[in-house]
């Protein structure tokens, strides 16, 4: 199944409006519902949208002060599940972007940190 990069959160304005009125907004469940916009409106498509990438996009679009993604994993690993697996002691956003681009970054935490 395709896993496209999220491009825009459709309900962004509504979410921002609710937050501005001090509502606790729970949104982007499971990454959200993937849709495409056509002349007659939005249509669902068969795809899986990564929940953490969607969270990062939403945080950016609503100008959030911070985005926290909490986990119980002990580390981010390079070569996850392979004999060469090793934890990364320090990472930067730039390094994670580079690793994502090269698709050499694997493991349960990689999607949360891309």
Coordinates of C-alpha atoms in Angstrom, one line a residue:
X1 CA 0.0 0.0 0.0
X2 CA 1.4 3.5 -0.8
X3 CA 2.7 5.6 2.0
X4 CA 2.8 9.2 0.6
X5 CA 4.3 12.1 2.4
X6 CA 1.6 14.2 4.0
X7 CA 1.4 17.6 2.3
X8 CA -1.4 19.5 4.1
X9 CA -3.8 19.1 7.0
X10 CA -7.2 19.9 5.5
X11 CA -8.8 20.8 8.9
X12 CA -5.9 23.0 9.9
X13 CA -8.0 26.2 10.2
X14 CA -10.7 24.5 12.3
X15 CA -8.0 23.0 14.6
X16 CA -6.4 26.4 15.0
X17 CA -9.8 28.0 15.8
X18 CA -10.6 25.4 18.5
X19 CA -7.2 25.8 20.1
X20 CA -7.5 29.6 20.2
X21 CA -10.7 29.0 22.2
X22 CA -8.8 26.9 24.7
X23 CA -10.3 23.6 23.6
X24 CA -8.2 20.4 23.8
X25 CA -8.1 19.1 20.2
X26 CA -7.5 15.5 19.5
X27 CA -6.7 15.1 15.8
X28 CA -4.7 13.3 13.1
X29 CA -5.6 9.9 14.6
X30 CA -3.4 7.2 13.1
X31 CA -2.0 9.8 10.6
X32 CA -5.3 11.0 9.4
X33 CA -7.4 10.0 6.4
X34 CA -5.6 10.3 3.1
X35 CA -7.5 12.3 0.6
X36 CA -7.0 14.0 -2.8
X37 CA -8.8 17.2 -3.9
X38 CA -10.8 17.0 -7.1
X39 CA -13.2 19.4 -8.8
X40 CA -16.1 18.0 -6.8
X41 CA -14.4 17.9 -3.4
X42 CA -12.1 15.6 -1.4
X43 CA -12.0 11.9 -2.1
X44 CA -10.4 9.2 0.1
X45 CA -7.6 7.2 -1.4
X46 CA -6.1 3.9 -0.4
X47 CA -2.9 4.8 1.4
X48 CA -1.3 4.9 4.8
X49 CA -0.2 8.3 6.1
X50 CA 2.5 8.1 8.8
X51 CA 1.1 9.5 12.1
X52 CA 4.3 11.1 13.2
X53 CA 5.0 12.8 9.9
X54 CA 1.4 14.1 10.0
X55 CA 1.9 15.3 13.6
X56 CA 5.0 17.2 12.5
X57 CA 3.2 18.7 9.6
X58 CA 0.2 19.8 11.8
X59 CA 2.5 21.3 14.4
X60 CA 4.2 23.3 11.6
X61 CA 0.9 24.4 10.1
X62 CA -0.7 25.6 13.3
X63 CA 2.6 27.2 14.5
X64 CA 2.8 25.0 17.6
X65 CA 5.3 26.0 20.2
X66 CA 6.5 22.4 20.5
X67 CA 5.8 18.9 19.3
X68 CA 6.5 16.0 21.7
X69 CA 6.4 12.4 20.5
X70 CA 6.7 10.2 23.5
X71 CA 7.9 6.6 23.3
X72 CA 9.2 3.8 25.5
X73 CA 12.0 2.8 23.1
X74 CA 15.5 3.0 24.6
X75 CA 17.2 4.5 21.5
X76 CA 17.0 5.3 17.8
X77 CA 18.9 2.6 15.9
X78 CA 20.8 2.5 12.7
X79 CA 20.4 -0.8 10.8
X80 CA 17.5 -1.8 13.0
X81 CA 17.0 -5.6 13.2
X82 CA 20.3 -6.4 11.4
X83 CA 23.5 -7.8 12.9
X84 CA 25.0 -4.4 12.4
X85 CA 22.3 -2.7 14.5
X86 CA 23.6 0.1 16.7
X87 CA 22.1 2.9 18.8
X88 CA 22.7 6.5 17.8
X89 CA 23.9 8.4 20.8
X90 CA 23.2 11.8 19.3
X91 CA 21.3 13.0 16.3
X92 CA 20.4 16.2 14.7
X93 CA 17.4 17.1 12.5
X94 CA 19.7 17.4 9.6
X95 CA 21.2 14.0 10.1
X96 CA 17.7 12.4 10.4
X97 CA 16.6 14.1 7.2
X98 CA 19.7 12.9 5.4
X99 CA 19.1 9.4 6.6
X100 CA 15.5 9.5 5.6
X101 CA 16.5 10.6 2.1
X102 CA 18.9 7.8 1.7
X103 CA 16.4 5.3 3.3
X104 CA 19.1 3.8 5.5
X105 CA 17.3 4.5 8.7
X106 CA 15.2 1.8 10.1
X107 CA 13.5 0.8 13.3
X108 CA 10.4 1.6 15.3
X109 CA 11.6 5.1 16.2
X110 CA 12.8 6.3 12.8
X111 CA 9.3 7.3 11.6
X112 CA 8.8 9.4 14.8
X113 CA 11.9 11.3 14.3
X114 CA 12.0 12.0 10.5

